[in-house]
Short mmCIF file of C-alpha atoms and ligand atoms in Angstrom, two decimals:
data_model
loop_
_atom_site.label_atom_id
_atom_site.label_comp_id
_atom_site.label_asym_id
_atom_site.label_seq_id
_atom_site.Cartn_x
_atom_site.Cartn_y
_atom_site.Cartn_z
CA UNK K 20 -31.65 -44.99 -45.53
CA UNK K 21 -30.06 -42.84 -43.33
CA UNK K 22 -26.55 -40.78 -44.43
CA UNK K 23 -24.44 -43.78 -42.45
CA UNK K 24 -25.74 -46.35 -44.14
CA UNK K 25 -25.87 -44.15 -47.53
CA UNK K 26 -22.11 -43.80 -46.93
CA UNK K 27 -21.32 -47.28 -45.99
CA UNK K 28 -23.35 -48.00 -49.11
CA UNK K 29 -21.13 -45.67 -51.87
CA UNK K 30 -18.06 -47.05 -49.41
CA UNK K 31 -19.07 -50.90 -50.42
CA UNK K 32 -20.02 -50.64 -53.60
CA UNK K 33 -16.33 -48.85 -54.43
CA UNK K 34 -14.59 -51.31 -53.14
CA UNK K 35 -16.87 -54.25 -54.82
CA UNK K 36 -16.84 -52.46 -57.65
CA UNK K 37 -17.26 -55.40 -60.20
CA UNK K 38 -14.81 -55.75 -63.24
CA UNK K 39 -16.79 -54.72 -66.43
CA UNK K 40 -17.19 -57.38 -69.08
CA UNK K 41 -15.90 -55.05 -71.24
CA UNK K 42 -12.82 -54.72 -69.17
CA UNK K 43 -12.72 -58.79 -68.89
CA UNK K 44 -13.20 -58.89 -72.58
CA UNK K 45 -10.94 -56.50 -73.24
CA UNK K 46 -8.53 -58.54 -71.24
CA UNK K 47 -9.00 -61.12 -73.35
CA UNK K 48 -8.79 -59.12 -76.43
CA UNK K 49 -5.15 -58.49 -75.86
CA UNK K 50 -3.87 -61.54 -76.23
CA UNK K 51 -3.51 -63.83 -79.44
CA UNK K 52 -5.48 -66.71 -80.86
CA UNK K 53 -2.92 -69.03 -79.54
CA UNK K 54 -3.64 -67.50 -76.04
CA UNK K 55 -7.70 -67.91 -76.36
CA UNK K 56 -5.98 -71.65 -76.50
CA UNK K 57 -6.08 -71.06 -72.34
CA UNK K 58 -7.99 -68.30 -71.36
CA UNK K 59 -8.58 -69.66 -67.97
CA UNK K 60 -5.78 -71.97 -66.32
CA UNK K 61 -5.52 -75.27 -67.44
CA UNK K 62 -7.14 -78.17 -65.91
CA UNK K 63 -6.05 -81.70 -66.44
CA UNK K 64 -4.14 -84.74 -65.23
CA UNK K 65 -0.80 -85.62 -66.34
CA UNK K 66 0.84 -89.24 -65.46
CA UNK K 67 4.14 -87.78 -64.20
CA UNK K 68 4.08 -86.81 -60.71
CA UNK K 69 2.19 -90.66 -59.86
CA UNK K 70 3.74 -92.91 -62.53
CA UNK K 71 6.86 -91.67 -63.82
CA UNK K 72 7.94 -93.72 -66.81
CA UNK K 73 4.84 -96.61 -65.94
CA UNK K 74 2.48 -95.38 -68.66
CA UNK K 75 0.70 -97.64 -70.92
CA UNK K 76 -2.42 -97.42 -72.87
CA UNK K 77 -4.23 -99.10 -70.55
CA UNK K 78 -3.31 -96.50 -68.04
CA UNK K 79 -4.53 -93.29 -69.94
CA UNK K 80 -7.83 -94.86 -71.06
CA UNK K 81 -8.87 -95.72 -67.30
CA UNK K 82 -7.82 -92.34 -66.57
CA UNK K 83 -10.19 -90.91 -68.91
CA UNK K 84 -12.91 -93.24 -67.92
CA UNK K 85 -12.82 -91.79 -64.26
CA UNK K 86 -12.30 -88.19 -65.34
CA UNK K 87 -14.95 -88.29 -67.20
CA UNK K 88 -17.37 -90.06 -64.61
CA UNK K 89 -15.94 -89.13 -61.15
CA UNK K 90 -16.83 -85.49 -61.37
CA UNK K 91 -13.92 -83.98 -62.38
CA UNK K 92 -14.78 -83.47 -66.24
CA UNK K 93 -18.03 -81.54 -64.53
CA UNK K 94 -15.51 -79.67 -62.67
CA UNK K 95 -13.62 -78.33 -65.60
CA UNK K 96 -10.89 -81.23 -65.74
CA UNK K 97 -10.11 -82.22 -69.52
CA UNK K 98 -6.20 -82.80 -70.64
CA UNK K 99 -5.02 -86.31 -69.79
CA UNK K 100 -1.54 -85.51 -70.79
CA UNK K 101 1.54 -88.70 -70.91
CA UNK K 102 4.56 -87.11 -69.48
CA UNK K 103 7.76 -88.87 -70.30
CA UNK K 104 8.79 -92.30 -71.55
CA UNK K 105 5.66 -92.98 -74.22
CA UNK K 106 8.32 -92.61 -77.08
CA UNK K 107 10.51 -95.12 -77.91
CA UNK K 108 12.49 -94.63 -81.27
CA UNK K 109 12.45 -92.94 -85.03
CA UNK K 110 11.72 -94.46 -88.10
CA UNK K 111 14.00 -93.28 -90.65
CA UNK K 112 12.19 -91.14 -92.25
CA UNK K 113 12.72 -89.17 -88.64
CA UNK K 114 9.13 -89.50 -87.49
CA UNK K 115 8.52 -90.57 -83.71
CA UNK K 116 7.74 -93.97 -82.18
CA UNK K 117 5.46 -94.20 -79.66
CA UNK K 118 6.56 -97.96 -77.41
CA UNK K 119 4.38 -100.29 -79.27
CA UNK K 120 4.14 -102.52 -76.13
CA UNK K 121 3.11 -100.05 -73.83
CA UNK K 122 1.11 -98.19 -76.37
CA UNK K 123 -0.09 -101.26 -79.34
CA UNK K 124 -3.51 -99.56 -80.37
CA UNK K 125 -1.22 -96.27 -80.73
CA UNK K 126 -1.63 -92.48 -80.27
CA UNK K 127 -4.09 -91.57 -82.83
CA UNK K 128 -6.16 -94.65 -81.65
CA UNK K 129 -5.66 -93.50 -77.74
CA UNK K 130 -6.27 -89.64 -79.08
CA UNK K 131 -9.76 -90.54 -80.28
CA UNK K 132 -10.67 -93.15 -77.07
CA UNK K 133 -9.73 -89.73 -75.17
CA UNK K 134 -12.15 -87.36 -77.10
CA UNK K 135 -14.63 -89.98 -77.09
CA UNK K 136 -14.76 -89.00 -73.78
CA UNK K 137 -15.38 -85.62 -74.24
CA UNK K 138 -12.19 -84.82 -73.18
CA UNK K 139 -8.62 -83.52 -74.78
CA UNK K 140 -5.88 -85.68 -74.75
CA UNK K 141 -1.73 -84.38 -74.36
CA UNK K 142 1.91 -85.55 -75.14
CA UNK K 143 5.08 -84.71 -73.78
CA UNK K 144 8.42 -84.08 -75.53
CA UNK K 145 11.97 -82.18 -75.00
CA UNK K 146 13.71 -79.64 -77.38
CA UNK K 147 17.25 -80.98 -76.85
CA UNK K 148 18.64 -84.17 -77.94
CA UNK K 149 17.06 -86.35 -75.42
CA UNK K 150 13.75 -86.52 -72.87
CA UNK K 151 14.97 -85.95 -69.15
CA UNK K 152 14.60 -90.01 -69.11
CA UNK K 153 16.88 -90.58 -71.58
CA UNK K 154 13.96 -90.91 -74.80
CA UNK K 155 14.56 -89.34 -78.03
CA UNK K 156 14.47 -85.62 -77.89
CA UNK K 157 12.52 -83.18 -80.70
CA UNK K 158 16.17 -81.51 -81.77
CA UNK K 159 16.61 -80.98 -85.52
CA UNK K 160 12.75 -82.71 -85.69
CA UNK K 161 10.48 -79.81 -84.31
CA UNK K 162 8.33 -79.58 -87.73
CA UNK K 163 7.74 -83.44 -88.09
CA UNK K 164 7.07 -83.74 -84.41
CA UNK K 165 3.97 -80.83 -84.47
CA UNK K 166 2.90 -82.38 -88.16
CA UNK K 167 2.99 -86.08 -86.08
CA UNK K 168 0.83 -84.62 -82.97
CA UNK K 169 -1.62 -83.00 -85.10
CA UNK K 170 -1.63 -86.04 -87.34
CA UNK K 171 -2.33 -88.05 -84.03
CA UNK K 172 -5.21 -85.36 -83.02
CA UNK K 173 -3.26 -84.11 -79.45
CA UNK K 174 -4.48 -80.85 -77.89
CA UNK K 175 -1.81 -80.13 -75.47
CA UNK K 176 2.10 -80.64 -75.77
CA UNK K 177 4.48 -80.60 -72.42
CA UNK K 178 7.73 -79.19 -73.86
CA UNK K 179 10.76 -80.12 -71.55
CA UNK K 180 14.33 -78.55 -71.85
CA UNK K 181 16.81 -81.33 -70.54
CA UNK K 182 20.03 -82.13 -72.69
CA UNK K 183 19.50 -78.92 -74.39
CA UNK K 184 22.61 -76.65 -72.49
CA UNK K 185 23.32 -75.37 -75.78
CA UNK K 186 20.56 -74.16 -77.25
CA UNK K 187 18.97 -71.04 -76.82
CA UNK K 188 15.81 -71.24 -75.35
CA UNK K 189 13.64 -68.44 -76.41
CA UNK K 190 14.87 -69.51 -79.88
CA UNK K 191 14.01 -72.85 -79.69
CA UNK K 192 10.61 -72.49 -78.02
CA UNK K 193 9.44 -69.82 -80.54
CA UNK K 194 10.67 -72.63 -83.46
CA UNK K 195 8.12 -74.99 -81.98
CA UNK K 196 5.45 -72.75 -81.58
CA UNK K 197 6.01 -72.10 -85.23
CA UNK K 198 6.35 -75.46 -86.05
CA UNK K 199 2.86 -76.26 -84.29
CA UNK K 200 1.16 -73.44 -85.97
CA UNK K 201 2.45 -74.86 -89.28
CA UNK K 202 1.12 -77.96 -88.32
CA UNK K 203 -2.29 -76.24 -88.37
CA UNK K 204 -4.09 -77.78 -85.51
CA UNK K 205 -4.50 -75.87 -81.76
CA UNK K 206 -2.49 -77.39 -79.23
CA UNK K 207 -1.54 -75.44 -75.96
CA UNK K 208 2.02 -75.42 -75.42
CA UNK K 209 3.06 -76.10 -71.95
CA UNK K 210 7.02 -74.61 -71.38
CA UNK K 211 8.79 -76.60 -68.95
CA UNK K 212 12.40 -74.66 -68.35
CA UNK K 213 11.93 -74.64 -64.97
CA UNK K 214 12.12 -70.65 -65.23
CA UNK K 215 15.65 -71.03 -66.03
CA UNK K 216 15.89 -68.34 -68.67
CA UNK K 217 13.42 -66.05 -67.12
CA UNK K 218 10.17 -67.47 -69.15
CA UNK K 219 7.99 -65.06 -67.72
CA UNK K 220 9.65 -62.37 -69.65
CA UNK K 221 9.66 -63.79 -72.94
CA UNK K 222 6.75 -66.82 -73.12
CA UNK K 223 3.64 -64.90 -73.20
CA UNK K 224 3.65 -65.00 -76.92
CA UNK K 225 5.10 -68.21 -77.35
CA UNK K 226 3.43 -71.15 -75.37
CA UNK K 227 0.13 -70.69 -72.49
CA UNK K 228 1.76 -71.52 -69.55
CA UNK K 229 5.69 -71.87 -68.48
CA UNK K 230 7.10 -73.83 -65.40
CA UNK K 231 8.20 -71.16 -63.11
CA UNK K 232 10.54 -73.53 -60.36
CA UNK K 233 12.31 -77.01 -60.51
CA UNK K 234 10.14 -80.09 -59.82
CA UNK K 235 7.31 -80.20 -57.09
CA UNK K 236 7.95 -83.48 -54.60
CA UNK K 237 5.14 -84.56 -52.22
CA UNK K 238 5.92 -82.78 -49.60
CA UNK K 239 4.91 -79.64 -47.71
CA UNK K 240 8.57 -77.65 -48.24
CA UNK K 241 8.20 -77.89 -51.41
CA UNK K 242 4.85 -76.51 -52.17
CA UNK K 243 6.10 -73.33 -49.43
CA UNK K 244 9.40 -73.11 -51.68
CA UNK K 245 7.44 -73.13 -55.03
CA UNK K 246 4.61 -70.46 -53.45
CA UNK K 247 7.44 -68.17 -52.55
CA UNK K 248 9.33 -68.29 -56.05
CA UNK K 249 6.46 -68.28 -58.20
CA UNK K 250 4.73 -65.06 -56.64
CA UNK K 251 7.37 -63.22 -57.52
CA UNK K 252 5.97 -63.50 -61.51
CA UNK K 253 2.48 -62.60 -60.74
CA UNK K 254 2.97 -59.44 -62.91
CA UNK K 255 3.09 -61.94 -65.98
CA UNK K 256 0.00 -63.77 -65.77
CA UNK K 257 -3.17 -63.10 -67.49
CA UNK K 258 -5.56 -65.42 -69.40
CA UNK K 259 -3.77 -67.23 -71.84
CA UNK K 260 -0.28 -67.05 -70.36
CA UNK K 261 -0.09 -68.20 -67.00
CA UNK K 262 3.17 -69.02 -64.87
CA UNK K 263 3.11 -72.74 -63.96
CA UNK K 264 4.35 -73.47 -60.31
CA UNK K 265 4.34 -77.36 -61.97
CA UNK K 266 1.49 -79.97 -61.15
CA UNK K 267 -0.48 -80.94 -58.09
CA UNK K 268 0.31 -83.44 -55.51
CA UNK K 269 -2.81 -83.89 -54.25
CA UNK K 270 -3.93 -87.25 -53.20
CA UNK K 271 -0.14 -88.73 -53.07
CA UNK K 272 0.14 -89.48 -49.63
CA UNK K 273 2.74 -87.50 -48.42
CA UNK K 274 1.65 -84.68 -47.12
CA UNK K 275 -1.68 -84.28 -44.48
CA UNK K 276 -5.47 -83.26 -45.48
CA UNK K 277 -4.73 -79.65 -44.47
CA UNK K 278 -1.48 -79.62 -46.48
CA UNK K 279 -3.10 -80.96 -49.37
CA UNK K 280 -6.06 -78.25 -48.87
CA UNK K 281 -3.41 -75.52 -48.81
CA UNK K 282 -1.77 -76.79 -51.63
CA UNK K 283 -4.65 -76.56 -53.97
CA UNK K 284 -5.84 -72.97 -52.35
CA UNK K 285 -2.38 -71.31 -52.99
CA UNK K 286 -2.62 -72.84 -57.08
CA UNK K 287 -6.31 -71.41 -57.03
CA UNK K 288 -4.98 -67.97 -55.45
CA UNK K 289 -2.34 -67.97 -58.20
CA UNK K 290 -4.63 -68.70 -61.19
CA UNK K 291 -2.02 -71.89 -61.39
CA UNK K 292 -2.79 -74.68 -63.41
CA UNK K 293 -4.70 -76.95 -62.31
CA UNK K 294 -2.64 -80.70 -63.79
CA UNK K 295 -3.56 -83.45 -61.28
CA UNK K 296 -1.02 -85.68 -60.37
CA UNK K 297 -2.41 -88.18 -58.66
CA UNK K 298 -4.34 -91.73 -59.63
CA UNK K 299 -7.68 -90.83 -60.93
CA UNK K 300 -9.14 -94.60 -60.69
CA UNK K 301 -8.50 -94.53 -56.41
CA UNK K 302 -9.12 -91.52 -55.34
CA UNK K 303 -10.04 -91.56 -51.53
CA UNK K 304 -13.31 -89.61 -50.40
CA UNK K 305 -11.03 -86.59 -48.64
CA UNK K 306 -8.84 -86.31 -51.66
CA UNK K 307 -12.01 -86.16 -54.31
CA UNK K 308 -13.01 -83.61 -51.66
CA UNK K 309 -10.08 -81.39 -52.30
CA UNK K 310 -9.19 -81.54 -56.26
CA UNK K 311 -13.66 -81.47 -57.09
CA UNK K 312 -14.27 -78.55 -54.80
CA UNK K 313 -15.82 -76.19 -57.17
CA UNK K 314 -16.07 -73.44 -54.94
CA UNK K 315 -12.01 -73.55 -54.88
CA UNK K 316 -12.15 -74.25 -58.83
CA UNK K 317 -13.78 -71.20 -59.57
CA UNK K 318 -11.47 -69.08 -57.48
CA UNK K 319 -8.68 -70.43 -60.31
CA UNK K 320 -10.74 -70.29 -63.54
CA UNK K 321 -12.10 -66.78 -62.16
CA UNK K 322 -12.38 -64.81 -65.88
CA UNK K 323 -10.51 -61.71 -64.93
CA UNK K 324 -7.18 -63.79 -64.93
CA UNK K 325 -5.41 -62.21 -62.24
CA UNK K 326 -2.46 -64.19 -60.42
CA UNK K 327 -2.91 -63.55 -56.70
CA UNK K 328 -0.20 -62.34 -54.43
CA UNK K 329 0.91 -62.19 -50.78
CA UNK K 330 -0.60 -59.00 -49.06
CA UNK K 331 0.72 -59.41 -45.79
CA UNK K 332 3.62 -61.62 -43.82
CA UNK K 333 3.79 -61.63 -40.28
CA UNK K 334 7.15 -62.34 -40.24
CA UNK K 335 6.12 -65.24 -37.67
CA UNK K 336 4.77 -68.06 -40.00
CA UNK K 337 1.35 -66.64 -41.33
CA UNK K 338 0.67 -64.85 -44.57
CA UNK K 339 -2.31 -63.36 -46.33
CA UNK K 340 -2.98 -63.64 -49.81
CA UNK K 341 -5.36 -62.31 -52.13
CA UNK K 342 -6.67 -62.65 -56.16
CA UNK K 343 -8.94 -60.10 -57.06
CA UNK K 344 -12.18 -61.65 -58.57
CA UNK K 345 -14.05 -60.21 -61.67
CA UNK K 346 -17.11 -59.73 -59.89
CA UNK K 347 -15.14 -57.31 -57.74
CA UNK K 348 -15.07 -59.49 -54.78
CA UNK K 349 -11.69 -60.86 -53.42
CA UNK K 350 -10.23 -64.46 -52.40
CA UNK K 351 -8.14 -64.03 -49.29
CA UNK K 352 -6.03 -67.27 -48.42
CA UNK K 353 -5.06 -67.04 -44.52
CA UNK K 354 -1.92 -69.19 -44.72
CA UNK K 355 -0.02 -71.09 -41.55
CA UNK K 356 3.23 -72.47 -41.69
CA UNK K 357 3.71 -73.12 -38.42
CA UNK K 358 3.90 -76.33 -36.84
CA UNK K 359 0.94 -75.52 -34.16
CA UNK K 360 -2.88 -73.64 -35.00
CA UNK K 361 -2.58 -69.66 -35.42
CA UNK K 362 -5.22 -67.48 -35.55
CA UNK K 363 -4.60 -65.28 -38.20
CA UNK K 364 -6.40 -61.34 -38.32
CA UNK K 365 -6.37 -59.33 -41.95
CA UNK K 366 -7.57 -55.96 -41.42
CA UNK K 367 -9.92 -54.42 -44.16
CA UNK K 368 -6.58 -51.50 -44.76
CA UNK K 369 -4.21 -55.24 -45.55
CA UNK K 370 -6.75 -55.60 -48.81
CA UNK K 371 -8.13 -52.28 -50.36
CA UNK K 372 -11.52 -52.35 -48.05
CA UNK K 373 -12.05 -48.79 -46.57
CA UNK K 374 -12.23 -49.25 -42.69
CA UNK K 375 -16.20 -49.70 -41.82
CA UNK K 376 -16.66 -51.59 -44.74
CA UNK K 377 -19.48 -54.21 -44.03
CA UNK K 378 -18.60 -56.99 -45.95
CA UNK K 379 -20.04 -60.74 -46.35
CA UNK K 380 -17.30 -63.63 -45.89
CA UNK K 381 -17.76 -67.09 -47.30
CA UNK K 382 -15.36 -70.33 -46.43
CA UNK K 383 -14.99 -72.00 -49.73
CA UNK K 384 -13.66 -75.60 -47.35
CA UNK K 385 -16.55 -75.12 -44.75
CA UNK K 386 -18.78 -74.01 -47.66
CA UNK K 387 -20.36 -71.36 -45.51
CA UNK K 388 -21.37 -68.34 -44.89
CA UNK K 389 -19.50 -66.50 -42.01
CA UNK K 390 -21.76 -64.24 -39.93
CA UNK K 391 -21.99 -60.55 -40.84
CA UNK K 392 -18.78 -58.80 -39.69
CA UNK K 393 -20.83 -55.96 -37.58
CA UNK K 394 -20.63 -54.62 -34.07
CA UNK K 395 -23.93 -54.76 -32.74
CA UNK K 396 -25.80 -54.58 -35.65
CA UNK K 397 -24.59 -50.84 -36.12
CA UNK K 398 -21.21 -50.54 -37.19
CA UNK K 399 -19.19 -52.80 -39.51
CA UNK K 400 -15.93 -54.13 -38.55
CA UNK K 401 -12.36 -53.36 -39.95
CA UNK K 402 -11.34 -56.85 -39.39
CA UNK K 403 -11.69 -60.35 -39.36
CA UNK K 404 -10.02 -63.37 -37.87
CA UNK K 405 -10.02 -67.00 -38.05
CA UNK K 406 -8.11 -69.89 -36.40
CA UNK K 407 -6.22 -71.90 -38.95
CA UNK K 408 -4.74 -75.25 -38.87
CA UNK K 409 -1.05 -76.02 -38.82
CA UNK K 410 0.33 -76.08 -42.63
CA UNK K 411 -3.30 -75.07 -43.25
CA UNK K 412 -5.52 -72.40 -45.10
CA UNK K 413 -8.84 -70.63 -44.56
CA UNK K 414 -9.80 -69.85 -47.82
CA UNK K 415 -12.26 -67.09 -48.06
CA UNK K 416 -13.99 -64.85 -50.63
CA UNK K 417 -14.87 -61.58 -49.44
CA UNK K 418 -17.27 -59.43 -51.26
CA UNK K 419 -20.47 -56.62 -50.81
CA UNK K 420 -23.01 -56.73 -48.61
CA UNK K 421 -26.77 -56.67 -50.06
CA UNK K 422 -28.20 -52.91 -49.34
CA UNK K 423 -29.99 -52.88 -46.27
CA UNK K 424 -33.76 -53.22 -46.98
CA UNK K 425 -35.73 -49.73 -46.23
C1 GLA P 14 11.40 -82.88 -65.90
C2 GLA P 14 10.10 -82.13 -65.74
C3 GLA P 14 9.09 -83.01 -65.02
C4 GLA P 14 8.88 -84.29 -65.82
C5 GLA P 14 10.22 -85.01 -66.02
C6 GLA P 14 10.08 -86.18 -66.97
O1 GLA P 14 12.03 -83.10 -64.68
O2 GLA P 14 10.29 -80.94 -65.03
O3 GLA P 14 7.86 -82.33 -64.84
O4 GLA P 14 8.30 -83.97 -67.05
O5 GLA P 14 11.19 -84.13 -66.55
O6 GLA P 14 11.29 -86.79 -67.23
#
C-alpha cells in the first residue's frame, strides 16, 4: 500500500467509523422500559387514513390475513391499529362499548384473531370528552379505559386530543400513561396533539411516539409541508421516542409513483413511523413495491435511532438529506420539488466525508450498486450527482470502500 492509499485508507475509515454496540446499547440504555416498548419506529397499519369511520371486524381480520401473508409481517409490519369510530357507548358501570354491529365477535375476540397472526393488534381513543368523530371520549375514565384494553389484550393505543381545549395536555397524557402502567400490560402509546403543546419537549417519557403536524391528506403539499415542520424536532428523537409526522399515504391514489417513493424515503430518513394507510387486501404491484422495500425499511428501523435532517437546500427546489447509520455509513435522500427532472450534486464537505474520500454508493429504489466514485482509477471524487425525477428521490446509502487488495 502506498502512503496515498494508506491515507485515503485512515481518511475512510474516520469517516465510516461504525457506531459501537456499546454506544447503540448505551443508546438504548437511556431510555425507560416503556421506551424498549419502540426501540425502532413503529411499523403497522392503521384504518384511518383509507376508511375513516368504515371499520368493522371483518375489515381488521382481512387486514391481518394480508399482513401477515403479503410480505409485510416479513418486513417488520405488525400493529393493525382501528382509528376512530369502533366505540359506540358506556355501560354504566363507565366501561367502553365497542359497536356490536360493526364489531359482534368483540375486541378481545378480534385481539386474539390478530395475535393469532403473529401480529399486535391497536385501539384508538381521545382524552377529552369526545373522539374527533363525535364517539365517547376517555375524560374522567382514563383508569377503566387502560384496565379495558389490557383486559381486551391491545398492544398499541392512538391517543387523540379533540374536545379537550381545557385540559392540560402534558397532565393528561402523563395520567394515561399512568393509568396504562397500572393496568399492567405493555402497550405503546401513540400521542396525537398534533404538536400543539410542543410534544417533543415533554413526551419522551410519557408515550413512544407524538404527532408532530395536523393531518397528512393524499397529496404531495402535504407530505413537503409535514417534511419541513417535522425536521425541525429531529433533536428529540431516539429509539423509543420518536416524533410522528402522522401515517403513510402510500398506495391511495393521489399522488404519482415517484411521489409515493419520496414519501416513504423522507419517513425512512426521519426514523418516522412507519403506520400504513392504505388497503392491505389490494395492493397494486408498484405500491407493494414501495411500502415492502426492505432496503428502504432498514434505513428507518436502522438501531442507532437517529432522525435524519436536511443538510443542504438549494434554495431552487432540491434538498439533501441525511440519517447517519449505525454501521457508520450514511442515507442521503436527493430530494426534487420541482415540477421538471433536476440533477442534484452533494459534495463529500455537504455530509462529513473529507474531500478524496473514495466511497461506495448504493440506490436503495434501483437496488444497485453505483460505480466507484474515482477519477481514473487514481483519485477519488469529492462528489456525486444523480438526475432525479420531478417530486422524486434518489435514495442512497453511502458508506467505506473495501481496502484495496495488496
Ligand atoms: C384526528 C387525528 C387523525 C384521526 C382522526 C379520527 O384528526 O389526527 O389521525 O385519528 O382524528 O377522528
Amino acid at each position: 500500500m502506498t502512503a496515498r492509499h494508506f491515507t485515503a485508507a485512515i481518511v475512510t475509515a474516520v469517516a465510516f467509523a461504525a457506531v459501537s454496540n456499546a454506544v447503540i446499547a448505551q443508546r438504548r440504555a437511556t431510555v425507560t422500559p416503556d421506551a424498549r416498548l419502540a426501540a425502532t419506529p413503529p411499523m403497522g397499519f392503521n384504518t384511518w387514513n383509507k376508511f375513516a369511520c368504515n371499520v368493522s371486524e371483518q375489515l381488521i381480520r382481512e387486514t391481518a390475513d394480508a399482513m401477515a401473508s403479503n410480505g409485510m409481517k416479513d418486513a417488520g409490519y405488525e400493529y393493525v391499529v382501528i382509528d376512530d369510530c369502533w366505540q359506540v357507548s358506556r355501560e354504566q358501570s363507565g366501561r367502553i362499548v365497542a359497536d356490536p354491529q360493526r364489531f359482534p365477535s368483540g375486541m378481545r375476540a378480534l385481539a386474539d384473531y390478530v395475535h393469532g397472526k403473529g401480529l399486535k393488534f391497536g385501539l384508538y381513543t381521545d382524552l377529552g370528552r369526545k373522539t374527533c368523530e363525535g364517539r365517547p371520549g376517555t375524560f374522567e375514565h382514563q383508569e377503566i379505559d387502560a384496565k379495558t384494553y389490557a383486559d381486551w389484550q391491545i398492544d398499541y393505543i392512538k391517543v387523540d386530543w379533540c374536545n379537550a381545549d381545557d385540559l392540560d395536555a402534558k397532565t393528561e397524557y402523563a395520567h394515561f400513561r399512568d393509568s396504562l402502567k397500572k393496568a399492567g400490560r405493555p402497550i405503546v402509546l401513540s400521542i396525537c396533539e398534533w404538536g400543539t403543546n410542543r410534544p417533543w419537549e415533554w413526551a419522551g417519557n410519557v408515550g413512544q411516539l407524538w404527532r408532530t403536524t395536523t393531518d397528512i391528506s393524499d397529496r404531495w403539499t402535504s407530505v413537503v409541508n409535514i417534511i419541513n415542520a417535522n425536521a425541525d424536532h429531529a433533536a428529540a428523537a431516539g429509539p423509543g421516542h420518536w416524533n410522528d409526522p402522522d401515517m403513510l399515504e402510500v398506495g391511495n391514489g393521489g399522488m404519482t409513483a415517484d411521489e409515493y417513493r419520496a414519501h416513504f424515503s423522507l419517513w425512512a430518513i426521519m426514523a418516522a413511523p412507519l403506520i400504513t394507510g392504505n388497503d392491505l387486501r389490494t395492493m397494486t404491484d408498484e405500491t407493494k413495491s414501495i411500502l415492502l422495500n426492505k432496503e428502504v425499511v432498514a434505513i428507518d428501523q436502522d438501531p442507532l435511532g437517529a432522525q435524519g435532517k436536511k443538510v443542504l437546500d438549494t434554495g431552487s427546489g432540491t434538498q439533501v438529506w441525511m440519517k447517519p447509520l449505525a454501521d457508520g455509513s450514511k442515507a442521503i435522500a436527493l430530494l426534487n420539488l420541482n415540477a421538471r427532472d433536476a440533477n442534484i450534486s452533494v459534495g463529500w464537505s455537504d455530509i462529513g466525508i473529507p474531500a478524496g474520500t473514495a466511497v461506495s454508493v448504493r440506490d436503495l429504489w434501483a437496488h444497485a450498486d453505483l460505480p466507484l466514485h474515482t477519477d481514473s482509477g487514481k483519485h477519488t471524487k469529492d462528489r456525486l450527482s444523480v438526475r432525479v425525477p420531478s417530486h422524486g428521490v434518489a435514495l442512497l446509502t453511502l458508506g467505506a470502500v473495501a481496502a484495496p487488495k495488496r
